[in-house]
Amino acid sequence: MTTRKQLMYMGLFFLIFVIVIPAIVLYSLGYRIGDNFGLVKTGGLYFVNDESDVKVFLNDKLKKESGFIEKDILIQNLKPGNYHAEVKKEGYRLWEKWVKVSPEKVEVLYPLLIKEKLEITEIPRYENIAAAKKKKINEEYADVLKLFEKKKKPSKKAFFTWTDPEEKKLRLSEDRKLRDKVFLYRNNNNIYVRWIGKEEKLPFFINSMKPKLIFTSETPFRSFDFFPGRNDSFIVHLSDGSLLACEIDNRFGNQNFYKIVKYCDRYIIDDEELYYFIGSKLFVIDFGN
């Protein structure tokens, strides 16, 4: 090998060392080339999820899919900017939101995934006993009726069992709901949320210690409550009798809303189950399945 070729190879290796190696180091540290060709620190998105086979798309590109065991989804090393996020699962309604990624920050998102066709089961009022001379009330129907009666006449003792002085001040009622330190309350045709826990435990979907408007309606709505099994979403009983599922998170100026029941006279939430009446007919939707 001639001296000239040796010098050429040495120069080439030097360029690789000077340009490529620092680029790899910067990449591993979370830096990317921004739109103005300058170095920018990256951010990320974390999707809180309890469903398998969920796909996350950013700007129409598939980024990650949840597994059977690891269901939460973390997407790292995103350049700062606005992204159109979509969460999809076969047989479920689309969840989408414009989100902003900031440098050195991971935004936590709470997709509300609802099946396209909800499994609605009617609970018969009477047991089907062919040989019986007298109709016998169905025990499940009777138990749910008790829940509705309890809702009408809440026990006064419950208001004196709170140990937290802050909770005592909330004066919980049909228009004032509390779950896991998330406080929802109604003011005319508006619903507000307020975090009553410690500031260092403030959830991402609220992101403010001050009262925050999360729902407004031009016409009076009947009632509202937390979504079954969740504290980051709620249900509104609209004036036309329909039930609307809504997410609390409006950080980026947009929310997802889903109509889950076309009409009902009244409803109640019990853990992960939604019970509702149409006349004397009782129905249930189990959101835990």
PDB file of C-alpha atoms in Angstrom:
ATOM      1  CA  MET A   1       0.000   0.000   0.000  1.00  0.00           C
ATOM      2  CA  THR A   2       1.413   3.365  -1.023  1.00  0.00           C
ATOM      3  CA  THR A   3       1.951   6.204   1.414  1.00  0.00           C
ATOM      4  CA  ARG A   4      -0.741   8.228  -0.395  1.00  0.00           C
ATOM      5  CA  LYS A   5      -3.367   5.510   0.116  1.00  0.00           C
ATOM      6  CA  GLN A   6      -2.378   5.161   3.738  1.00  0.00           C
ATOM      7  CA  LEU A   7      -2.901   8.874   4.260  1.00  0.00           C
ATOM      8  CA  MET A   8      -6.291   8.669   2.504  1.00  0.00           C
ATOM      9  CA  TYR A   9      -7.461   5.826   4.763  1.00  0.00           C
ATOM     10  CA  MET A  10      -6.187   7.607   7.846  1.00  0.00           C
ATOM     11  CA  GLY A  11      -8.070  10.741   6.806  1.00  0.00           C
ATOM     12  CA  LEU A  12     -11.217   8.725   6.190  1.00  0.00           C
ATOM     13  CA  PHE A  13     -11.009   7.061   9.606  1.00  0.00           C
ATOM     14  CA  PHE A  14     -10.406  10.441  11.203  1.00  0.00           C
ATOM     15  CA  LEU A  15     -13.547  11.863   9.549  1.00  0.00           C
ATOM     16  CA  ILE A  16     -15.567   8.881  10.753  1.00  0.00           C
ATOM     17  CA  PHE A  17     -14.271   9.400  14.275  1.00  0.00           C
ATOM     18  CA  VAL A  18     -14.917  13.155  14.249  1.00  0.00           C
ATOM     19  CA  ILE A  19     -18.381  13.070  12.592  1.00  0.00           C
ATOM     20  CA  VAL A  20     -20.018   9.670  13.087  1.00  0.00           C
ATOM     21  CA  ILE A  21     -18.993   8.850  16.665  1.00  0.00           C
ATOM     22  CA  PRO A  22     -20.217  12.172  18.151  1.00  0.00           C
ATOM     23  CA  ALA A  23     -23.458  11.763  16.158  1.00  0.00           C
ATOM     24  CA  ILE A  24     -24.002   8.315  17.697  1.00  0.00           C
ATOM     25  CA  VAL A  25     -23.287   9.666  21.178  1.00  0.00           C
ATOM     26  CA  LEU A  26     -25.698  12.583  20.709  1.00  0.00           C
ATOM     27  CA  TYR A  27     -28.357  10.206  19.358  1.00  0.00           C
ATOM     28  CA  SER A  28     -27.995   7.933  22.382  1.00  0.00           C
ATOM     29  CA  LEU A  29     -28.370  10.959  24.661  1.00  0.00           C
ATOM     30  CA  GLY A  30     -31.704  11.817  23.053  1.00  0.00           C
ATOM     31  CA  TYR A  31     -30.699  14.581  20.642  1.00  0.00           C
ATOM     32  CA  ARG A  32     -32.131  14.868  17.124  1.00  0.00           C
ATOM     33  CA  ILE A  33     -31.821  17.240  14.183  1.00  0.00           C
ATOM     34  CA  GLY A  34     -34.651  19.780  14.342  1.00  0.00           C
ATOM     35  CA  ASP A  35     -36.527  21.471  11.499  1.00  0.00           C
ATOM     36  CA  ASN A  36     -33.964  24.265  11.437  1.00  0.00           C
ATOM     37  CA  PHE A  37     -31.120  21.682  11.312  1.00  0.00           C
ATOM     38  CA  GLY A  38     -30.090  22.447  14.888  1.00  0.00           C
ATOM     39  CA  LEU A  39     -29.774  19.899  17.686  1.00  0.00           C
ATOM     40  CA  VAL A  40     -32.896  19.493  19.831  1.00  0.00           C
ATOM     41  CA  LYS A  41     -33.524  17.401  22.943  1.00  0.00           C
ATOM     42  CA  THR A  42     -36.292  14.820  22.434  1.00  0.00           C
ATOM     43  CA  GLY A  43     -39.425  14.032  24.440  1.00  0.00           C
ATOM     44  CA  GLY A  44     -41.876  11.162  24.647  1.00  0.00           C
ATOM     45  CA  LEU A  45     -45.460   9.954  25.008  1.00  0.00           C
ATOM     46  CA  TYR A  46     -46.718   7.386  27.496  1.00  0.00           C
ATOM     47  CA  PHE A  47     -50.121   5.772  26.872  1.00  0.00           C
ATOM     48  CA  VAL A  48     -51.822   4.311  29.953  1.00  0.00           C
ATOM     49  CA  ASN A  49     -53.672   1.287  28.616  1.00  0.00           C
ATOM     50  CA  ASP A  50     -55.143  -1.989  29.896  1.00  0.00           C
ATOM     51  CA  GLU A  51     -55.954  -3.612  26.549  1.00  0.00           C
ATOM     52  CA  SER A  52     -53.755  -5.948  24.479  1.00  0.00           C
ATOM     53  CA  ASP A  53     -53.361  -5.629  20.683  1.00  0.00           C
ATOM     54  CA  VAL A  54     -53.682  -1.843  20.834  1.00  0.00           C
ATOM     55  CA  LYS A  55     -51.844   0.061  18.100  1.00  0.00           C
ATOM     56  CA  VAL A  56     -50.549   3.613  18.458  1.00  0.00           C
ATOM     57  CA  PHE A  57     -50.116   5.754  15.354  1.00  0.00           C
ATOM     58  CA  LEU A  58     -48.367   9.121  15.216  1.00  0.00           C
ATOM     59  CA  ASN A  59     -48.994  11.198  12.102  1.00  0.00           C
ATOM     60  CA  ASP A  60     -50.488   8.094  10.401  1.00  0.00           C
ATOM     61  CA  LYS A  61     -47.393   5.959  11.097  1.00  0.00           C
ATOM     62  CA  LEU A  62     -47.580   2.866  13.314  1.00  0.00           C
ATOM     63  CA  LYS A  63     -45.213   3.402  16.243  1.00  0.00           C
ATOM     64  CA  LYS A  64     -45.933   0.672  18.750  1.00  0.00           C
ATOM     65  CA  GLU A  65     -48.354  -2.087  19.740  1.00  0.00           C
ATOM     66  CA  SER A  66     -49.320  -3.324  23.205  1.00  0.00           C
ATOM     67  CA  GLY A  67     -48.663  -6.902  24.180  1.00  0.00           C
ATOM     68  CA  PHE A  68     -50.468  -9.451  26.303  1.00  0.00           C
ATOM     69  CA  ILE A  69     -48.426  -8.654  29.414  1.00  0.00           C
ATOM     70  CA  GLU A  70     -46.956  -5.198  28.786  1.00  0.00           C
ATOM     71  CA  LYS A  71     -50.001  -3.120  27.882  1.00  0.00           C
ATOM     72  CA  ASP A  72     -48.870   0.430  28.633  1.00  0.00           C
ATOM     73  CA  ILE A  73     -47.092   1.980  25.661  1.00  0.00           C
ATOM     74  CA  LEU A  74     -44.025   4.264  25.826  1.00  0.00           C
ATOM     75  CA  ILE A  75     -42.787   6.048  22.710  1.00  0.00           C
ATOM     76  CA  GLN A  76     -39.431   7.756  23.214  1.00  0.00           C
ATOM     77  CA  ASN A  77     -37.035   9.988  21.273  1.00  0.00           C
ATOM     78  CA  LEU A  78     -39.694  12.131  19.615  1.00  0.00           C
ATOM     79  CA  LYS A  79     -38.675  15.488  18.218  1.00  0.00           C
ATOM     80  CA  PRO A  80     -40.516  18.396  19.884  1.00  0.00           C
ATOM     81  CA  GLY A  81     -43.661  19.420  18.028  1.00  0.00           C
ATOM     82  CA  ASN A  82     -47.317  18.583  17.478  1.00  0.00           C
ATOM     83  CA  TYR A  83     -48.373  15.028  16.675  1.00  0.00           C
ATOM     84  CA  HIS A  84     -51.688  13.528  15.636  1.00  0.00           C
ATOM     85  CA  ALA A  85     -51.978  10.501  17.920  1.00  0.00           C
ATOM     86  CA  GLU A  86     -54.397   7.669  17.165  1.00  0.00           C
ATOM     87  CA  VAL A  87     -55.054   4.633  19.343  1.00  0.00           C
ATOM     88  CA  LYS A  88     -56.718   1.758  17.522  1.00  0.00           C
ATOM     89  CA  LYS A  89     -57.962  -1.698  18.440  1.00  0.00           C
ATOM     90  CA  GLU A  90     -60.087  -3.953  16.281  1.00  0.00           C
ATOM     91  CA  GLY A  91     -63.724  -3.786  17.369  1.00  0.00           C
ATOM     92  CA  TYR A  92     -63.213  -0.556  19.323  1.00  0.00           C
ATOM     93  CA  ARG A  93     -63.936   3.066  18.537  1.00  0.00           C
ATOM     94  CA  LEU A  94     -61.086   5.282  17.479  1.00  0.00           C
ATOM     95  CA  TRP A  95     -59.367   7.443  20.089  1.00  0.00           C
ATOM     96  CA  GLU A  96     -57.453  10.365  18.613  1.00  0.00           C
ATOM     97  CA  LYS A  97     -55.890  13.566  19.859  1.00  0.00           C
ATOM     98  CA  TRP A  98     -53.466  16.251  18.783  1.00  0.00           C
ATOM     99  CA  VAL A  99     -50.675  16.247  21.372  1.00  0.00           C
ATOM    100  CA  LYS A 100     -47.645  18.418  21.912  1.00  0.00           C
ATOM    101  CA  VAL A 101     -44.255  16.857  22.622  1.00  0.00           C
ATOM    102  CA  SER A 102     -41.852  19.032  24.606  1.00  0.00           C
ATOM    103  CA  PRO A 103     -38.078  18.584  25.090  1.00  0.00           C
ATOM    104  CA  GLU A 104     -37.020  16.347  27.979  1.00  0.00           C
ATOM    105  CA  LYS A 105     -40.624  15.642  28.963  1.00  0.00           C
ATOM    106  CA  VAL A 106     -42.871  12.598  28.696  1.00  0.00           C
ATOM    107  CA  GLU A 107     -46.574  13.410  28.341  1.00  0.00           C
ATOM    108  CA  VAL A 108     -48.896  10.805  29.858  1.00  0.00           C
ATOM    109  CA  LEU A 109     -52.122  10.066  27.965  1.00  0.00           C
ATOM    110  CA  TYR A 110     -55.190   8.106  29.076  1.00  0.00           C
ATOM    111  CA  PRO A 111     -57.056   6.767  26.015  1.00  0.00           C
ATOM    112  CA  LEU A 112     -60.717   5.964  26.629  1.00  0.00           C
ATOM    113  CA  LEU A 113     -61.290   2.842  24.518  1.00  0.00           C
ATOM    114  CA  ILE A 114     -64.921   1.813  24.037  1.00  0.00           C
ATOM    115  CA  LYS A 115     -66.225  -1.078  21.977  1.00  0.00           C
ATOM    116  CA  GLU A 116     -68.020  -0.261  18.722  1.00  0.00           C
ATOM    117  CA  LYS A 117     -70.868  -2.588  19.694  1.00  0.00           C
ATOM    118  CA  LEU A 118     -71.434  -2.621  23.417  1.00  0.00           C
ATOM    119  CA  GLU A 119     -72.768  -5.826  24.968  1.00  0.00           C
ATOM    120  CA  ILE A 120     -76.101  -4.753  26.443  1.00  0.00           C
ATOM    121  CA  THR A 121     -77.877  -7.322  28.596  1.00  0.00           C
ATOM    122  CA  GLU A 122     -81.460  -7.054  29.793  1.00  0.00           C
ATOM    123  CA  ILE A 123     -82.074  -8.101  33.383  1.00  0.00           C
ATOM    124  CA  PRO A 124     -85.597  -9.599  33.539  1.00  0.00           C
ATOM    125  CA  ARG A 125     -87.886  -8.368  36.271  1.00  0.00           C
ATOM    126  CA  TYR A 126     -89.274 -11.796  37.060  1.00  0.00           C
ATOM    127  CA  GLU A 127     -87.720 -15.250  37.163  1.00  0.00           C
ATOM    128  CA  ASN A 128     -88.811 -17.582  34.411  1.00  0.00           C
ATOM    129  CA  ILE A 129     -90.435 -20.396  36.386  1.00  0.00           C
ATOM    130  CA  ALA A 130     -93.006 -22.140  34.228  1.00  0.00           C
ATOM    131  CA  ALA A 131     -94.602 -24.171  37.039  1.00  0.00           C
ATOM    132  CA  ALA A 132     -94.909 -21.242  39.452  1.00  0.00           C
ATOM    133  CA  LYS A 133     -98.433 -19.926  40.048  1.00  0.00           C
ATOM    134  CA  LYS A 134     -97.119 -16.530  41.153  1.00  0.00           C
ATOM    135  CA  LYS A 135     -94.410 -14.453  39.517  1.00  0.00           C
ATOM    136  CA  LYS A 136     -91.215 -14.259  41.534  1.00  0.00           C
ATOM    137  CA  ILE A 137     -89.051 -11.137  41.378  1.00  0.00           C
ATOM    138  CA  ASN A 138     -85.588 -11.687  39.932  1.00  0.00           C
ATOM    139  CA  GLU A 139     -82.995 -11.242  42.713  1.00  0.00           C
ATOM    140  CA  GLU A 140     -80.546  -9.386  40.466  1.00  0.00           C
ATOM    141  CA  TYR A 141     -83.289  -6.987  39.386  1.00  0.00           C
ATOM    142  CA  ALA A 142     -84.226  -6.427  43.034  1.00  0.00           C
ATOM    143  CA  ASP A 143     -80.591  -5.773  44.028  1.00  0.00           C
ATOM    144  CA  VAL A 144     -80.170  -3.151  41.313  1.00  0.00           C
ATOM    145  CA  LEU A 145     -83.448  -1.512  42.365  1.00  0.00           C
ATOM    146  CA  LYS A 146     -81.946  -1.120  45.841  1.00  0.00           C
ATOM    147  CA  LEU A 147     -78.962   0.688  44.290  1.00  0.00           C
ATOM    148  CA  PHE A 148     -81.320   3.166  42.630  1.00  0.00           C
ATOM    149  CA  GLU A 149     -83.252   3.660  45.870  1.00  0.00           C
ATOM    150  CA  LYS A 150     -79.998   4.220  47.757  1.00  0.00           C
ATOM    151  CA  LYS A 151     -79.020   6.813  45.177  1.00  0.00           C
ATOM    152  CA  LYS A 152     -82.306   8.655  45.778  1.00  0.00           C
ATOM    153  CA  LYS A 153     -81.877   8.614  49.552  1.00  0.00           C
ATOM    154  CA  PRO A 154     -78.171   8.704  50.411  1.00  0.00           C
ATOM    155  CA  SER A 155     -77.380   7.777  53.982  1.00  0.00           C
ATOM    156  CA  LYS A 156     -76.656  10.794  56.144  1.00  0.00           C
ATOM    157  CA  LYS A 157     -74.163   8.714  58.111  1.00  0.00           C
ATOM    158  CA  ALA A 158     -71.897   8.591  55.063  1.00  0.00           C
ATOM    159  CA  PHE A 159     -71.280  12.311  55.297  1.00  0.00           C
ATOM    160  CA  PHE A 160     -69.833  11.931  58.799  1.00  0.00           C
ATOM    161  CA  THR A 161     -67.483   9.021  58.141  1.00  0.00           C
ATOM    162  CA  TRP A 162     -64.924  10.977  56.128  1.00  0.00           C
ATOM    163  CA  THR A 163     -61.590  11.348  57.872  1.00  0.00           C
ATOM    164  CA  ASP A 164     -60.242  13.946  55.448  1.00  0.00           C
ATOM    165  CA  PRO A 165     -61.373  17.493  56.437  1.00  0.00           C
ATOM    166  CA  GLU A 166     -61.044  18.581  52.800  1.00  0.00           C
ATOM    167  CA  GLU A 167     -63.551  15.945  51.696  1.00  0.00           C
ATOM    168  CA  LYS A 168     -66.062  17.118  54.312  1.00  0.00           C
ATOM    169  CA  LYS A 169     -66.065  20.560  52.722  1.00  0.00           C
ATOM    170  CA  LEU A 170     -67.042  19.200  49.299  1.00  0.00           C
ATOM    171  CA  ARG A 171     -70.685  18.538  50.263  1.00  0.00           C
ATOM    172  CA  LEU A 172     -71.015  15.599  47.867  1.00  0.00           C
ATOM    173  CA  SER A 173     -74.355  15.238  46.100  1.00  0.00           C
ATOM    174  CA  GLU A 174     -75.835  14.444  42.689  1.00  0.00           C
ATOM    175  CA  ASP A 175     -74.014  17.494  41.333  1.00  0.00           C
ATOM    176  CA  ARG A 176     -70.774  16.973  43.270  1.00  0.00           C
ATOM    177  CA  LYS A 177     -68.843  13.723  42.742  1.00  0.00           C
ATOM    178  CA  LEU A 178     -65.542  12.448  44.160  1.00  0.00           C
ATOM    179  CA  ARG A 179     -63.333   9.535  43.140  1.00  0.00           C
ATOM    180  CA  ASP A 180     -59.658   9.035  44.053  1.00  0.00           C
ATOM    181  CA  LYS A 181     -59.171  12.719  44.899  1.00  0.00           C
ATOM    182  CA  VAL A 182     -60.687  13.765  41.554  1.00  0.00           C
ATOM    183  CA  PHE A 183     -63.598  16.105  42.283  1.00  0.00           C
ATOM    184  CA  LEU A 184     -66.258  16.820  39.637  1.00  0.00           C
ATOM    185  CA  TYR A 185     -68.941  19.423  40.174  1.00  0.00           C
ATOM    186  CA  ARG A 186     -71.683  21.093  38.204  1.00  0.00           C
ATOM    187  CA  ASN A 187     -72.310  24.802  37.777  1.00  0.00           C
ATOM    188  CA  ASN A 188     -75.410  25.427  35.637  1.00  0.00           C
ATOM    189  CA  ASN A 189     -74.737  23.638  32.320  1.00  0.00           C
ATOM    190  CA  ASN A 190     -71.015  23.236  32.970  1.00  0.00           C
ATOM    191  CA  ILE A 191     -68.927  20.519  34.623  1.00  0.00           C
ATOM    192  CA  TYR A 192     -65.628  21.370  36.328  1.00  0.00           C
ATOM    193  CA  VAL A 193     -62.824  19.194  37.683  1.00  0.00           C
ATOM    194  CA  ARG A 194     -60.551  19.925  40.620  1.00  0.00           C
ATOM    195  CA  TRP A 195     -57.745  17.883  42.156  1.00  0.00           C
ATOM    196  CA  ILE A 196     -58.038  17.818  45.964  1.00  0.00           C
ATOM    197  CA  GLY A 197     -54.941  15.704  46.590  1.00  0.00           C
ATOM    198  CA  LYS A 198     -51.318  16.776  47.022  1.00  0.00           C
ATOM    199  CA  GLU A 199     -49.848  18.853  44.212  1.00  0.00           C
ATOM    200  CA  GLU A 200     -46.932  16.460  43.693  1.00  0.00           C
ATOM    201  CA  LYS A 201     -49.469  13.710  42.886  1.00  0.00           C
ATOM    202  CA  LEU A 202     -51.439  15.835  40.414  1.00  0.00           C
ATOM    203  CA  PRO A 203     -52.554  13.590  37.484  1.00  0.00           C
ATOM    204  CA  PHE A 204     -51.493  14.537  33.967  1.00  0.00           C
ATOM    205  CA  PHE A 205     -55.104  14.514  32.787  1.00  0.00           C
ATOM    206  CA  ILE A 206     -55.937  17.404  35.133  1.00  0.00           C
ATOM    207  CA  ASN A 207     -52.562  19.282  35.164  1.00  0.00           C
ATOM    208  CA  SER A 208     -53.796  22.203  37.292  1.00  0.00           C
ATOM    209  CA  MET A 209     -54.620  22.714  40.958  1.00  0.00           C
ATOM    210  CA  LYS A 210     -57.274  25.253  39.964  1.00  0.00           C
ATOM    211  CA  PRO A 211     -60.849  24.321  38.936  1.00  0.00           C
ATOM    212  CA  LYS A 212     -60.925  23.434  35.255  1.00  0.00           C
ATOM    213  CA  LEU A 213     -63.874  23.480  32.848  1.00  0.00           C
ATOM    214  CA  ILE A 214     -64.195  20.086  31.143  1.00  0.00           C
ATOM    215  CA  PHE A 215     -67.752  20.061  29.757  1.00  0.00           C
ATOM    216  CA  THR A 216     -70.324  22.614  28.698  1.00  0.00           C
ATOM    217  CA  SER A 217     -73.770  22.259  27.126  1.00  0.00           C
ATOM    218  CA  GLU A 218     -76.071  24.765  25.440  1.00  0.00           C
ATOM    219  CA  THR A 219     -79.096  22.998  26.927  1.00  0.00           C
ATOM    220  CA  PRO A 220     -79.491  21.674  30.493  1.00  0.00           C
ATOM    221  CA  PHE A 221     -78.322  18.092  30.979  1.00  0.00           C
ATOM    222  CA  ARG A 222     -79.902  15.708  33.469  1.00  0.00           C
ATOM    223  CA  SER A 223     -76.976  14.404  35.495  1.00  0.00           C
ATOM    224  CA  PHE A 224     -73.392  13.116  35.389  1.00  0.00           C
ATOM    225  CA  ASP A 225     -71.122  10.598  37.099  1.00  0.00           C
ATOM    226  CA  PHE A 226     -67.672   9.047  36.764  1.00  0.00           C
ATOM    227  CA  PHE A 227     -67.197   6.494  33.990  1.00  0.00           C
ATOM    228  CA  PRO A 228     -67.377   2.893  35.301  1.00  0.00           C
ATOM    229  CA  GLY A 229     -64.072   1.899  36.872  1.00  0.00           C
ATOM    230  CA  ARG A 230     -62.208   5.108  35.934  1.00  0.00           C
ATOM    231  CA  ASN A 231     -61.410   8.488  37.453  1.00  0.00           C
ATOM    232  CA  ASP A 232     -60.169  10.129  34.232  1.00  0.00           C
ATOM    233  CA  SER A 233     -63.508  10.003  32.392  1.00  0.00           C
ATOM    234  CA  PHE A 234     -67.166  10.682  33.107  1.00  0.00           C
ATOM    235  CA  ILE A 235     -70.698  10.084  31.784  1.00  0.00           C
ATOM    236  CA  VAL A 236     -73.301  12.770  31.085  1.00  0.00           C
ATOM    237  CA  HIS A 237     -77.050  12.095  30.864  1.00  0.00           C
ATOM    238  CA  LEU A 238     -78.158  14.559  28.197  1.00  0.00           C
ATOM    239  CA  SER A 239     -81.590  16.199  27.923  1.00  0.00           C
ATOM    240  CA  ASP A 240     -82.579  13.873  25.055  1.00  0.00           C
ATOM    241  CA  GLY A 241     -82.063  10.839  27.315  1.00  0.00           C
ATOM    242  CA  SER A 242     -78.799   9.675  25.738  1.00  0.00           C
ATOM    243  CA  LEU A 243     -75.626   8.848  27.700  1.00  0.00           C
ATOM    244  CA  LEU A 244     -72.365  10.435  26.592  1.00  0.00           C
ATOM    245  CA  ALA A 245     -68.938   9.165  27.681  1.00  0.00           C
ATOM    246  CA  CYS A 246     -66.307  11.910  27.921  1.00  0.00           C
ATOM    247  CA  GLU A 247     -62.654  12.108  28.873  1.00  0.00           C
ATOM    248  CA  ILE A 248     -61.488  14.708  31.396  1.00  0.00           C
ATOM    249  CA  ASP A 249     -58.199  15.450  29.641  1.00  0.00           C
ATOM    250  CA  ASN A 250     -58.438  18.625  27.556  1.00  0.00           C
ATOM    251  CA  ARG A 251     -54.785  19.717  27.855  1.00  0.00           C
ATOM    252  CA  PHE A 252     -54.284  20.086  24.130  1.00  0.00           C
ATOM    253  CA  GLY A 253     -57.598  21.732  23.342  1.00  0.00           C
ATOM    254  CA  ASN A 254     -59.453  18.588  22.266  1.00  0.00           C
ATOM    255  CA  GLN A 255     -61.450  15.827  23.950  1.00  0.00           C
ATOM    256  CA  ASN A 256     -63.007  12.541  22.885  1.00  0.00           C
ATOM    257  CA  PHE A 257     -66.758  12.024  23.321  1.00  0.00           C
ATOM    258  CA  TYR A 258     -68.710   8.822  22.640  1.00  0.00           C
ATOM    259  CA  LYS A 259     -72.456   8.166  22.719  1.00  0.00           C
ATOM    260  CA  ILE A 260     -72.873   4.864  24.561  1.00  0.00           C
ATOM    261  CA  VAL A 261     -76.673   4.708  25.110  1.00  0.00           C
ATOM    262  CA  LYS A 262     -79.251   6.230  22.764  1.00  0.00           C
ATOM    263  CA  TYR A 263     -81.906   6.671  25.440  1.00  0.00           C
ATOM    264  CA  CYS A 264     -82.607   5.858  29.066  1.00  0.00           C
ATOM    265  CA  ASP A 265     -84.841   7.228  31.801  1.00  0.00           C
ATOM    266  CA  ARG A 266     -82.278   6.873  34.581  1.00  0.00           C
ATOM    267  CA  TYR A 267     -78.957   5.171  35.194  1.00  0.00           C
ATOM    268  CA  ILE A 268     -76.491   4.266  37.922  1.00  0.00           C
ATOM    269  CA  ILE A 269     -72.809   3.311  38.041  1.00  0.00           C
ATOM    270  CA  ASP A 270     -71.699   0.398  40.223  1.00  0.00           C
ATOM    271  CA  ASP A 271     -67.963  -0.335  39.989  1.00  0.00           C
ATOM    272  CA  GLU A 272     -67.387  -1.249  36.309  1.00  0.00           C
ATOM    273  CA  GLU A 273     -71.059  -1.767  35.469  1.00  0.00           C
ATOM    274  CA  LEU A 274     -73.585   0.693  34.079  1.00  0.00           C
ATOM    275  CA  TYR A 275     -77.251  -0.035  34.822  1.00  0.00           C
ATOM    276  CA  TYR A 276     -80.077   1.884  33.176  1.00  0.00           C
ATOM    277  CA  PHE A 277     -83.852   1.801  32.866  1.00  0.00           C
ATOM    278  CA  ILE A 278     -86.042   2.306  29.817  1.00  0.00           C
ATOM    279  CA  GLY A 279     -89.475   2.346  31.380  1.00  0.00           C
ATOM    280  CA  SER A 280     -89.561  -0.681  33.671  1.00  0.00           C
ATOM    281  CA  LYS A 281     -86.994  -2.580  31.600  1.00  0.00           C
ATOM    282  CA  LEU A 282     -83.543  -2.834  33.192  1.00  0.00           C
ATOM    283  CA  PHE A 283     -80.307  -3.164  31.196  1.00  0.00           C
ATOM    284  CA  VAL A 284     -76.648  -3.507  32.110  1.00  0.00           C
ATOM    285  CA  ILE A 285     -73.337  -2.859  30.319  1.00  0.00           C
ATOM    286  CA  ASP A 286     -70.247  -4.387  31.923  1.00  0.00           C
ATOM    287  CA  PHE A 287     -67.216  -2.282  30.970  1.00  0.00           C
ATOM    288  CA  GLY A 288     -64.922  -4.679  32.821  1.00  0.00           C
ATOM    289  CA  ASN A 289     -65.285  -7.337  30.102  1.00  0.00           C
TER     290      ASN A 289
END
